[in-house]
Amino acid sequence: MGVENKESCSQRDSAEREGYVRAHRSFRRIWKERDSAQPELLEEILEKDNLNRAFKRVKANKGAPGIDGITVEEIGAYLRENQKELIERIRRGKYTPDPVRRVEIPKPEGGIRKLGIPTVKDRIFQQAITQRLIPVYEPLFSESSYGYRPGRSAKEAIQKIKEYAEKGYTHAVALDLSKYFDTLNHEILLNILRRNVKDERVIQWVKRYLKSGVMENGVVMETEEGSPQGGNISPLLANVYLNEFDQEYEKRGVAFVRYADDIVLLAKSDRAAKRLLEVL
């Protein structure tokens, strides 16, 4: 029995080592070979002007420090000393984002909202990625989507609902995707991104942000799903993910208005509204 257990453990350890080697080789191959279709995207993200814009945006937004304790006021000095090395690590695929810092804030309607606060440097890098991906995705997003988009607001979403009401859509089904940010499926999201982001290095960088973990009470926990509220890239990723639902509603001819994870489906009769509920 002891010999069998020993052999079993040895086989498992060997399989794990082989799996690690395959994953390591796979990642290196991705970084060196699979960027050929869109090799300029990572370089565009790391352009000096783009990084400077991201730095100014994060600095203007202020906000609390992440787990390293470096504040928005201190980040300039830190980057002057470390920026060259950080960018080189990103280019080589060696950069690992810090875990986010868990913060809990009360919701106005009751309950707790869990935020994940990235370090300031990671907020800058996330913002730099976002700035280059927004022009890719804005033309693909639905006209009925209003949350976290340039030049759009909650006020406009409400106005659109009023316009629908004037056209006879007097029945509404309100959807609130509870804990949406916490339950977002990483693999589905990454595969959606791959349709339009052909530089696999950027996909892998985003994946590392999704998998960076969260520190709570001094303990780092893995993140197998979700995109932490508090990261600069999270709103864009949420819209990329939910755009799949938007496209499906449009194919079915459903009138709707979406603001982030709050969705209002509209119908002209009580019966039609109930049918919408049945197919959800």
PDB file of C-alpha atoms in Angstrom:
ATOM      1  CA  MET A   1       0.000   0.000   0.000  1.00  0.00           C
ATOM      2  CA  GLY A   2       2.834   2.380   0.913  1.00  0.00           C
ATOM      3  CA  VAL A   3       4.620   1.594  -2.360  1.00  0.00           C
ATOM      4  CA  GLU A   4       1.447   2.295  -4.357  1.00  0.00           C
ATOM      5  CA  ASN A   5       0.944   5.655  -2.583  1.00  0.00           C
ATOM      6  CA  LYS A   6       4.561   6.532  -3.203  1.00  0.00           C
ATOM      7  CA  GLU A   7       4.298   5.686  -6.885  1.00  0.00           C
ATOM      8  CA  SER A   8       1.010   7.624  -7.124  1.00  0.00           C
ATOM      9  CA  CYS A   9       2.538  10.716  -5.515  1.00  0.00           C
ATOM     10  CA  SER A  10       5.601  10.434  -7.750  1.00  0.00           C
ATOM     11  CA  GLN A  11       3.433  10.206 -10.873  1.00  0.00           C
ATOM     12  CA  ARG A  12       1.342  13.174  -9.743  1.00  0.00           C
ATOM     13  CA  ASP A  13       4.432  15.276  -9.018  1.00  0.00           C
ATOM     14  CA  SER A  14       5.873  14.338 -12.398  1.00  0.00           C
ATOM     15  CA  ALA A  15       2.623  15.272 -14.158  1.00  0.00           C
ATOM     16  CA  GLU A  16       2.503  18.600 -12.312  1.00  0.00           C
ATOM     17  CA  ARG A  17       6.096  19.381 -13.306  1.00  0.00           C
ATOM     18  CA  GLU A  18       5.356  18.494 -16.925  1.00  0.00           C
ATOM     19  CA  GLY A  19       2.247  20.663 -16.809  1.00  0.00           C
ATOM     20  CA  TYR A  20       4.255  23.578 -15.427  1.00  0.00           C
ATOM     21  CA  VAL A  21       6.935  23.166 -18.092  1.00  0.00           C
ATOM     22  CA  ARG A  22       4.280  23.025 -20.848  1.00  0.00           C
ATOM     23  CA  ALA A  23       2.556  26.142 -19.467  1.00  0.00           C
ATOM     24  CA  HIS A  24       5.881  27.976 -19.181  1.00  0.00           C
ATOM     25  CA  ARG A  25       6.875  27.048 -22.721  1.00  0.00           C
ATOM     26  CA  SER A  26       3.403  27.944 -23.955  1.00  0.00           C
ATOM     27  CA  PHE A  27       3.593  31.390 -22.386  1.00  0.00           C
ATOM     28  CA  ARG A  28       7.057  32.037 -23.852  1.00  0.00           C
ATOM     29  CA  ARG A  29       5.842  30.895 -27.287  1.00  0.00           C
ATOM     30  CA  ILE A  30       2.820  33.198 -27.016  1.00  0.00           C
ATOM     31  CA  TRP A  31       5.021  36.149 -26.138  1.00  0.00           C
ATOM     32  CA  LYS A  32       7.461  35.532 -28.975  1.00  0.00           C
ATOM     33  CA  GLU A  33       5.278  34.200 -31.771  1.00  0.00           C
ATOM     34  CA  ARG A  34       1.554  34.884 -31.425  1.00  0.00           C
ATOM     35  CA  ASP A  35       1.787  38.667 -31.546  1.00  0.00           C
ATOM     36  CA  SER A  36       2.403  38.672 -35.307  1.00  0.00           C
ATOM     37  CA  ALA A  37      -1.177  39.622 -36.280  1.00  0.00           C
ATOM     38  CA  GLN A  38      -1.238  42.863 -34.296  1.00  0.00           C
ATOM     39  CA  PRO A  39       2.330  43.425 -33.044  1.00  0.00           C
ATOM     40  CA  GLU A  40       1.949  47.154 -32.614  1.00  0.00           C
ATOM     41  CA  LEU A  41      -0.726  47.149 -29.897  1.00  0.00           C
ATOM     42  CA  LEU A  42       1.533  46.483 -26.899  1.00  0.00           C
ATOM     43  CA  GLU A  43       3.972  49.092 -28.205  1.00  0.00           C
ATOM     44  CA  GLU A  44       1.114  51.597 -28.614  1.00  0.00           C
ATOM     45  CA  ILE A  45       0.032  50.997 -25.018  1.00  0.00           C
ATOM     46  CA  LEU A  46       3.591  51.599 -23.812  1.00  0.00           C
ATOM     47  CA  GLU A  47       4.131  54.746 -25.909  1.00  0.00           C
ATOM     48  CA  LYS A  48       5.337  57.668 -23.813  1.00  0.00           C
ATOM     49  CA  ASP A  49       2.390  59.924 -24.725  1.00  0.00           C
ATOM     50  CA  ASN A  50      -0.144  57.225 -23.864  1.00  0.00           C
ATOM     51  CA  LEU A  51       1.510  56.483 -20.520  1.00  0.00           C
ATOM     52  CA  ASN A  52       1.677  60.210 -19.706  1.00  0.00           C
ATOM     53  CA  ARG A  53      -2.041  60.579 -20.417  1.00  0.00           C
ATOM     54  CA  ALA A  54      -2.755  57.590 -18.200  1.00  0.00           C
ATOM     55  CA  PHE A  55      -0.578  59.030 -15.422  1.00  0.00           C
ATOM     56  CA  LYS A  56      -2.413  62.377 -15.550  1.00  0.00           C
ATOM     57  CA  ARG A  57      -5.823  60.663 -15.522  1.00  0.00           C
ATOM     58  CA  VAL A  58      -4.991  58.529 -12.484  1.00  0.00           C
ATOM     59  CA  LYS A  59      -3.440  61.475 -10.682  1.00  0.00           C
ATOM     60  CA  ALA A  60      -6.528  63.618 -11.334  1.00  0.00           C
ATOM     61  CA  ASN A  61      -8.806  60.851 -10.025  1.00  0.00           C
ATOM     62  CA  LYS A  62      -6.714  60.656  -6.825  1.00  0.00           C
ATOM     63  CA  GLY A  63      -7.875  57.658  -4.796  1.00  0.00           C
ATOM     64  CA  ALA A  64      -6.328  55.509  -2.092  1.00  0.00           C
ATOM     65  CA  PRO A  65      -3.056  53.560  -2.358  1.00  0.00           C
ATOM     66  CA  GLY A  66      -2.897  49.828  -3.004  1.00  0.00           C
ATOM     67  CA  ILE A  67      -1.068  47.173  -0.997  1.00  0.00           C
ATOM     68  CA  ASP A  68       2.362  48.795  -1.525  1.00  0.00           C
ATOM     69  CA  GLY A  69       1.241  51.985   0.274  1.00  0.00           C
ATOM     70  CA  ILE A  70       2.494  54.289  -2.512  1.00  0.00           C
ATOM     71  CA  THR A  71       0.122  57.239  -2.872  1.00  0.00           C
ATOM     72  CA  VAL A  72      -0.867  59.212  -5.958  1.00  0.00           C
ATOM     73  CA  GLU A  73       1.341  62.049  -4.681  1.00  0.00           C
ATOM     74  CA  GLU A  74       4.354  59.717  -4.351  1.00  0.00           C
ATOM     75  CA  ILE A  75       3.978  57.786  -7.603  1.00  0.00           C
ATOM     76  CA  GLY A  76       5.817  60.361  -9.744  1.00  0.00           C
ATOM     77  CA  ALA A  77       9.069  59.933  -7.816  1.00  0.00           C
ATOM     78  CA  TYR A  78       8.645  56.146  -7.805  1.00  0.00           C
ATOM     79  CA  LEU A  79       8.171  56.023 -11.584  1.00  0.00           C
ATOM     80  CA  ARG A  80      11.130  58.286 -12.294  1.00  0.00           C
ATOM     81  CA  GLU A  81      13.291  55.705 -10.560  1.00  0.00           C
ATOM     82  CA  ASN A  82      11.576  52.504 -11.763  1.00  0.00           C
ATOM     83  CA  GLN A  83       9.629  53.208 -14.980  1.00  0.00           C
ATOM     84  CA  LYS A  84      12.300  51.981 -17.395  1.00  0.00           C
ATOM     85  CA  GLU A  85      12.630  48.655 -15.577  1.00  0.00           C
ATOM     86  CA  LEU A  86       8.845  48.210 -15.278  1.00  0.00           C
ATOM     87  CA  ILE A  87       8.267  48.826 -18.990  1.00  0.00           C
ATOM     88  CA  GLU A  88      11.057  46.436 -19.922  1.00  0.00           C
ATOM     89  CA  ARG A  89       9.515  43.738 -17.715  1.00  0.00           C
ATOM     90  CA  ILE A  90       6.140  44.291 -19.410  1.00  0.00           C
ATOM     91  CA  ARG A  91       7.726  44.053 -22.880  1.00  0.00           C
ATOM     92  CA  ARG A  92       9.412  40.772 -21.939  1.00  0.00           C
ATOM     93  CA  GLY A  93       6.261  39.327 -20.355  1.00  0.00           C
ATOM     94  CA  LYS A  94       7.861  39.285 -16.904  1.00  0.00           C
ATOM     95  CA  TYR A  95       5.638  41.828 -15.159  1.00  0.00           C
ATOM     96  CA  THR A  96       3.309  40.511 -12.457  1.00  0.00           C
ATOM     97  CA  PRO A  97       0.640  42.938 -11.163  1.00  0.00           C
ATOM     98  CA  ASP A  98       0.223  43.315  -7.415  1.00  0.00           C
ATOM     99  CA  PRO A  99      -2.857  41.846  -5.707  1.00  0.00           C
ATOM    100  CA  VAL A 100      -5.618  44.397  -5.147  1.00  0.00           C
ATOM    101  CA  ARG A 101      -6.439  45.664  -1.661  1.00  0.00           C
ATOM    102  CA  ARG A 102      -9.907  44.712  -0.422  1.00  0.00           C
ATOM    103  CA  VAL A 103     -12.036  47.626   0.747  1.00  0.00           C
ATOM    104  CA  GLU A 104     -15.670  47.378   1.822  1.00  0.00           C
ATOM    105  CA  ILE A 105     -18.024  50.345   1.545  1.00  0.00           C
ATOM    106  CA  PRO A 106     -21.704  50.540   2.529  1.00  0.00           C
ATOM    107  CA  LYS A 107     -24.271  50.699  -0.279  1.00  0.00           C
ATOM    108  CA  PRO A 108     -26.841  53.541  -0.089  1.00  0.00           C
ATOM    109  CA  GLU A 109     -29.688  50.999  -0.255  1.00  0.00           C
ATOM    110  CA  GLY A 110     -28.064  48.766   2.368  1.00  0.00           C
ATOM    111  CA  GLY A 111     -25.502  46.004   2.266  1.00  0.00           C
ATOM    112  CA  ILE A 112     -21.802  46.097   1.446  1.00  0.00           C
ATOM    113  CA  ARG A 113     -19.980  46.702  -1.819  1.00  0.00           C
ATOM    114  CA  LYS A 114     -16.578  45.054  -2.057  1.00  0.00           C
ATOM    115  CA  LEU A 115     -13.936  47.059  -3.922  1.00  0.00           C
ATOM    116  CA  GLY A 116     -10.495  45.928  -5.053  1.00  0.00           C
ATOM    117  CA  ILE A 117      -7.987  48.784  -5.038  1.00  0.00           C
ATOM    118  CA  PRO A 118      -4.973  48.204  -7.327  1.00  0.00           C
ATOM    119  CA  THR A 119      -1.649  49.864  -6.637  1.00  0.00           C
ATOM    120  CA  VAL A 120      -1.302  53.293  -8.241  1.00  0.00           C
ATOM    121  CA  LYS A 121       1.235  51.996 -10.779  1.00  0.00           C
ATOM    122  CA  ASP A 122      -1.158  49.239 -11.819  1.00  0.00           C
ATOM    123  CA  ARG A 123      -3.976  51.775 -12.135  1.00  0.00           C
ATOM    124  CA  ILE A 124      -1.750  53.740 -14.531  1.00  0.00           C
ATOM    125  CA  PHE A 125      -0.970  50.660 -16.611  1.00  0.00           C
ATOM    126  CA  GLN A 126      -4.635  49.612 -16.644  1.00  0.00           C
ATOM    127  CA  GLN A 127      -5.590  53.100 -17.769  1.00  0.00           C
ATOM    128  CA  ALA A 128      -2.982  52.950 -20.544  1.00  0.00           C
ATOM    129  CA  ILE A 129      -4.451  49.647 -21.794  1.00  0.00           C
ATOM    130  CA  THR A 130      -7.984  51.061 -21.582  1.00  0.00           C
ATOM    131  CA  GLN A 131      -7.085  54.142 -23.618  1.00  0.00           C
ATOM    132  CA  ARG A 132      -5.897  51.968 -26.506  1.00  0.00           C
ATOM    133  CA  LEU A 133      -8.788  49.491 -26.323  1.00  0.00           C
ATOM    134  CA  ILE A 134     -11.625  52.049 -26.172  1.00  0.00           C
ATOM    135  CA  PRO A 135     -11.212  53.012 -29.879  1.00  0.00           C
ATOM    136  CA  VAL A 136     -11.342  49.292 -30.743  1.00  0.00           C
ATOM    137  CA  TYR A 137     -14.573  48.617 -28.838  1.00  0.00           C
ATOM    138  CA  GLU A 138     -16.603  51.825 -28.945  1.00  0.00           C
ATOM    139  CA  PRO A 139     -17.773  51.227 -32.551  1.00  0.00           C
ATOM    140  CA  LEU A 140     -18.854  47.704 -31.549  1.00  0.00           C
ATOM    141  CA  PHE A 141     -20.929  48.652 -28.516  1.00  0.00           C
ATOM    142  CA  SER A 142     -24.704  48.949 -28.622  1.00  0.00           C
ATOM    143  CA  GLU A 143     -26.419  52.327 -28.866  1.00  0.00           C
ATOM    144  CA  SER A 144     -28.534  51.143 -25.922  1.00  0.00           C
ATOM    145  CA  SER A 145     -25.505  50.898 -23.612  1.00  0.00           C
ATOM    146  CA  TYR A 146     -24.758  54.002 -21.516  1.00  0.00           C
ATOM    147  CA  GLY A 147     -22.561  53.036 -18.565  1.00  0.00           C
ATOM    148  CA  TYR A 148     -18.830  53.852 -18.408  1.00  0.00           C
ATOM    149  CA  ARG A 149     -18.670  55.108 -21.963  1.00  0.00           C
ATOM    150  CA  PRO A 150     -17.193  58.364 -23.291  1.00  0.00           C
ATOM    151  CA  GLY A 151     -19.828  61.070 -23.733  1.00  0.00           C
ATOM    152  CA  ARG A 152     -22.639  58.977 -22.200  1.00  0.00           C
ATOM    153  CA  SER A 153     -24.308  59.238 -18.821  1.00  0.00           C
ATOM    154  CA  ALA A 154     -26.992  57.867 -16.505  1.00  0.00           C
ATOM    155  CA  LYS A 155     -29.063  60.957 -17.290  1.00  0.00           C
ATOM    156  CA  GLU A 156     -29.083  60.046 -20.982  1.00  0.00           C
ATOM    157  CA  ALA A 157     -30.087  56.470 -20.132  1.00  0.00           C
ATOM    158  CA  ILE A 158     -33.096  57.756 -18.183  1.00  0.00           C
ATOM    159  CA  GLN A 159     -33.998  60.083 -21.050  1.00  0.00           C
ATOM    160  CA  LYS A 160     -33.903  57.138 -23.471  1.00  0.00           C
ATOM    161  CA  ILE A 161     -36.328  55.185 -21.262  1.00  0.00           C
ATOM    162  CA  LYS A 162     -38.674  58.207 -21.305  1.00  0.00           C
ATOM    163  CA  GLU A 163     -38.476  58.293 -25.105  1.00  0.00           C
ATOM    164  CA  TYR A 164     -39.439  54.615 -25.260  1.00  0.00           C
ATOM    165  CA  ALA A 165     -42.388  55.305 -22.928  1.00  0.00           C
ATOM    166  CA  GLU A 166     -43.600  58.039 -25.300  1.00  0.00           C
ATOM    167  CA  LYS A 167     -43.519  55.465 -28.109  1.00  0.00           C
ATOM    168  CA  GLY A 168     -45.813  53.146 -26.184  1.00  0.00           C
ATOM    169  CA  TYR A 169     -43.279  51.039 -24.277  1.00  0.00           C
ATOM    170  CA  THR A 170     -45.033  51.522 -20.951  1.00  0.00           C
ATOM    171  CA  HIS A 171     -44.085  48.205 -19.312  1.00  0.00           C
ATOM    172  CA  ALA A 172     -40.586  47.542 -17.980  1.00  0.00           C
ATOM    173  CA  VAL A 173     -38.618  44.605 -16.641  1.00  0.00           C
ATOM    174  CA  ALA A 174     -35.723  45.834 -14.476  1.00  0.00           C
ATOM    175  CA  LEU A 175     -32.691  43.572 -14.124  1.00  0.00           C
ATOM    176  CA  ASP A 176     -29.888  44.090 -11.621  1.00  0.00           C
ATOM    177  CA  LEU A 177     -27.110  41.557 -12.184  1.00  0.00           C
ATOM    178  CA  SER A 178     -26.237  40.917  -8.551  1.00  0.00           C
ATOM    179  CA  LYS A 179     -22.497  40.699  -7.862  1.00  0.00           C
ATOM    180  CA  TYR A 180     -21.810  40.865 -11.599  1.00  0.00           C
ATOM    181  CA  PHE A 181     -18.272  42.239 -11.215  1.00  0.00           C
ATOM    182  CA  ASP A 182     -17.456  39.484  -8.700  1.00  0.00           C
ATOM    183  CA  THR A 183     -18.619  36.596 -10.891  1.00  0.00           C
ATOM    184  CA  LEU A 184     -17.393  37.503 -14.375  1.00  0.00           C
ATOM    185  CA  ASN A 185     -16.016  34.385 -16.122  1.00  0.00           C
ATOM    186  CA  HIS A 186     -12.365  34.966 -17.030  1.00  0.00           C
ATOM    187  CA  GLU A 187     -12.057  32.454 -19.868  1.00  0.00           C
ATOM    188  CA  ILE A 188     -15.230  33.631 -21.603  1.00  0.00           C
ATOM    189  CA  LEU A 189     -14.089  37.251 -21.322  1.00  0.00           C
ATOM    190  CA  LEU A 190     -10.585  36.515 -22.657  1.00  0.00           C
ATOM    191  CA  ASN A 191     -12.003  34.621 -25.626  1.00  0.00           C
ATOM    192  CA  ILE A 192     -14.344  37.538 -26.391  1.00  0.00           C
ATOM    193  CA  LEU A 193     -11.355  39.902 -26.252  1.00  0.00           C
ATOM    194  CA  ARG A 194      -9.387  37.696 -28.647  1.00  0.00           C
ATOM    195  CA  ARG A 195     -11.922  38.361 -31.414  1.00  0.00           C
ATOM    196  CA  ASN A 196     -10.744  41.962 -31.716  1.00  0.00           C
ATOM    197  CA  VAL A 197      -7.445  42.121 -29.827  1.00  0.00           C
ATOM    198  CA  LYS A 198      -4.992  40.146 -31.949  1.00  0.00           C
ATOM    199  CA  ASP A 199      -1.865  40.887 -29.911  1.00  0.00           C
ATOM    200  CA  GLU A 200      -1.823  37.910 -27.529  1.00  0.00           C
ATOM    201  CA  ARG A 201       0.690  39.699 -25.293  1.00  0.00           C
ATOM    202  CA  VAL A 202      -2.020  42.207 -24.389  1.00  0.00           C
ATOM    203  CA  ILE A 203      -4.505  39.389 -23.700  1.00  0.00           C
ATOM    204  CA  GLN A 204      -2.007  37.737 -21.369  1.00  0.00           C
ATOM    205  CA  TRP A 205      -1.362  41.044 -19.600  1.00  0.00           C
ATOM    206  CA  VAL A 206      -5.097  41.547 -19.035  1.00  0.00           C
ATOM    207  CA  LYS A 207      -5.314  37.949 -17.814  1.00  0.00           C
ATOM    208  CA  ARG A 208      -2.654  38.676 -15.215  1.00  0.00           C
ATOM    209  CA  TYR A 209      -4.709  41.584 -13.923  1.00  0.00           C
ATOM    210  CA  LEU A 210      -7.764  39.358 -13.663  1.00  0.00           C
ATOM    211  CA  LYS A 211      -5.740  36.688 -11.831  1.00  0.00           C
ATOM    212  CA  SER A 212      -3.678  39.055  -9.650  1.00  0.00           C
ATOM    213  CA  GLY A 213      -5.480  38.102  -6.438  1.00  0.00           C
ATOM    214  CA  VAL A 214      -6.912  40.137  -3.581  1.00  0.00           C
ATOM    215  CA  MET A 215      -5.379  40.935  -0.200  1.00  0.00           C
ATOM    216  CA  GLU A 216      -7.823  40.926   2.698  1.00  0.00           C
ATOM    217  CA  ASN A 217      -6.703  41.199   6.332  1.00  0.00           C
ATOM    218  CA  GLY A 218      -3.105  40.616   5.248  1.00  0.00           C
ATOM    219  CA  VAL A 219      -3.892  37.384   3.374  1.00  0.00           C
ATOM    220  CA  VAL A 220      -3.686  37.122  -0.438  1.00  0.00           C
ATOM    221  CA  MET A 221      -6.447  35.059  -2.019  1.00  0.00           C
ATOM    222  CA  GLU A 222      -6.550  33.861  -5.618  1.00  0.00           C
ATOM    223  CA  THR A 223      -9.130  35.327  -7.997  1.00  0.00           C
ATOM    224  CA  GLU A 224     -10.613  32.652 -10.258  1.00  0.00           C
ATOM    225  CA  GLU A 225     -13.495  34.840 -11.424  1.00  0.00           C
ATOM    226  CA  GLY A 226     -14.576  38.473 -11.417  1.00  0.00           C
ATOM    227  CA  SER A 227     -12.974  41.813 -12.215  1.00  0.00           C
ATOM    228  CA  PRO A 228     -12.485  43.968  -9.104  1.00  0.00           C
ATOM    229  CA  GLN A 229     -14.487  47.170  -8.850  1.00  0.00           C
ATOM    230  CA  GLY A 230     -11.818  49.800  -8.370  1.00  0.00           C
ATOM    231  CA  GLY A 231      -9.572  48.924 -11.310  1.00  0.00           C
ATOM    232  CA  ASN A 232      -9.371  51.324 -14.232  1.00  0.00           C
ATOM    233  CA  ILE A 233      -9.859  48.589 -16.800  1.00  0.00           C
ATOM    234  CA  SER A 234     -12.841  46.903 -15.081  1.00  0.00           C
ATOM    235  CA  PRO A 235     -15.605  49.125 -16.555  1.00  0.00           C
ATOM    236  CA  LEU A 236     -14.398  48.501 -20.112  1.00  0.00           C
ATOM    237  CA  LEU A 237     -14.101  44.742 -19.513  1.00  0.00           C
ATOM    238  CA  ALA A 238     -17.617  44.713 -18.065  1.00  0.00           C
ATOM    239  CA  ASN A 239     -18.985  46.402 -21.186  1.00  0.00           C
ATOM    240  CA  VAL A 240     -17.070  44.028 -23.486  1.00  0.00           C
ATOM    241  CA  TYR A 241     -18.610  41.076 -21.626  1.00  0.00           C
ATOM    242  CA  LEU A 242     -22.157  42.448 -21.453  1.00  0.00           C
ATOM    243  CA  ASN A 243     -22.075  43.577 -25.075  1.00  0.00           C
ATOM    244  CA  GLU A 244     -22.775  39.909 -25.866  1.00  0.00           C
ATOM    245  CA  PHE A 245     -26.129  40.254 -24.086  1.00  0.00           C
ATOM    246  CA  ASP A 246     -26.797  43.583 -25.809  1.00  0.00           C
ATOM    247  CA  GLN A 247     -26.291  42.007 -29.234  1.00  0.00           C
ATOM    248  CA  GLU A 248     -28.641  39.146 -28.341  1.00  0.00           C
ATOM    249  CA  TYR A 249     -31.390  41.555 -27.215  1.00  0.00           C
ATOM    250  CA  GLU A 250     -31.013  43.483 -30.465  1.00  0.00           C
ATOM    251  CA  LYS A 251     -31.219  40.302 -32.568  1.00  0.00           C
ATOM    252  CA  ARG A 252     -34.493  39.429 -30.832  1.00  0.00           C
ATOM    253  CA  GLY A 253     -35.859  42.932 -31.386  1.00  0.00           C
ATOM    254  CA  VAL A 254     -36.093  43.674 -27.653  1.00  0.00           C
ATOM    255  CA  ALA A 255     -36.165  47.336 -26.656  1.00  0.00           C
ATOM    256  CA  PHE A 256     -33.749  47.872 -23.761  1.00  0.00           C
ATOM    257  CA  VAL A 257     -31.496  50.355 -22.008  1.00  0.00           C
ATOM    258  CA  ARG A 258     -28.396  49.247 -20.119  1.00  0.00           C
ATOM    259  CA  TYR A 259     -26.270  51.233 -17.694  1.00  0.00           C
ATOM    260  CA  ALA A 260     -23.395  48.951 -16.612  1.00  0.00           C
ATOM    261  CA  ASP A 261     -25.051  45.991 -14.850  1.00  0.00           C
ATOM    262  CA  ASP A 262     -28.465  47.676 -14.534  1.00  0.00           C
ATOM    263  CA  ILE A 263     -30.713  46.688 -17.436  1.00  0.00           C
ATOM    264  CA  VAL A 264     -34.247  47.784 -18.290  1.00  0.00           C
ATOM    265  CA  LEU A 265     -36.172  45.719 -20.861  1.00  0.00           C
ATOM    266  CA  LEU A 266     -39.192  47.504 -22.315  1.00  0.00           C
ATOM    267  CA  ALA A 267     -42.474  46.218 -23.706  1.00  0.00           C
ATOM    268  CA  LYS A 268     -45.800  47.628 -24.927  1.00  0.00           C
ATOM    269  CA  SER A 269     -48.034  45.348 -22.842  1.00  0.00           C
ATOM    270  CA  ASP A 270     -48.085  43.426 -19.600  1.00  0.00           C
ATOM    271  CA  ARG A 271     -48.242  40.176 -21.555  1.00  0.00           C
ATOM    272  CA  ALA A 272     -45.167  41.068 -23.604  1.00  0.00           C
ATOM    273  CA  ALA A 273     -43.278  42.032 -20.430  1.00  0.00           C
ATOM    274  CA  LYS A 274     -44.127  38.655 -18.867  1.00  0.00           C
ATOM    275  CA  ARG A 275     -42.855  36.890 -21.990  1.00  0.00           C
ATOM    276  CA  LEU A 276     -39.533  38.721 -21.565  1.00  0.00           C
ATOM    277  CA  LEU A 277     -39.325  37.432 -18.012  1.00  0.00           C
ATOM    278  CA  GLU A 278     -39.987  33.882 -19.175  1.00  0.00           C
ATOM    279  CA  VAL A 279     -37.129  33.855 -21.695  1.00  0.00           C
ATOM    280  CA  LEU A 280     -34.516  35.385 -19.383  1.00  0.00           C
TER     281      LEU A 280
END
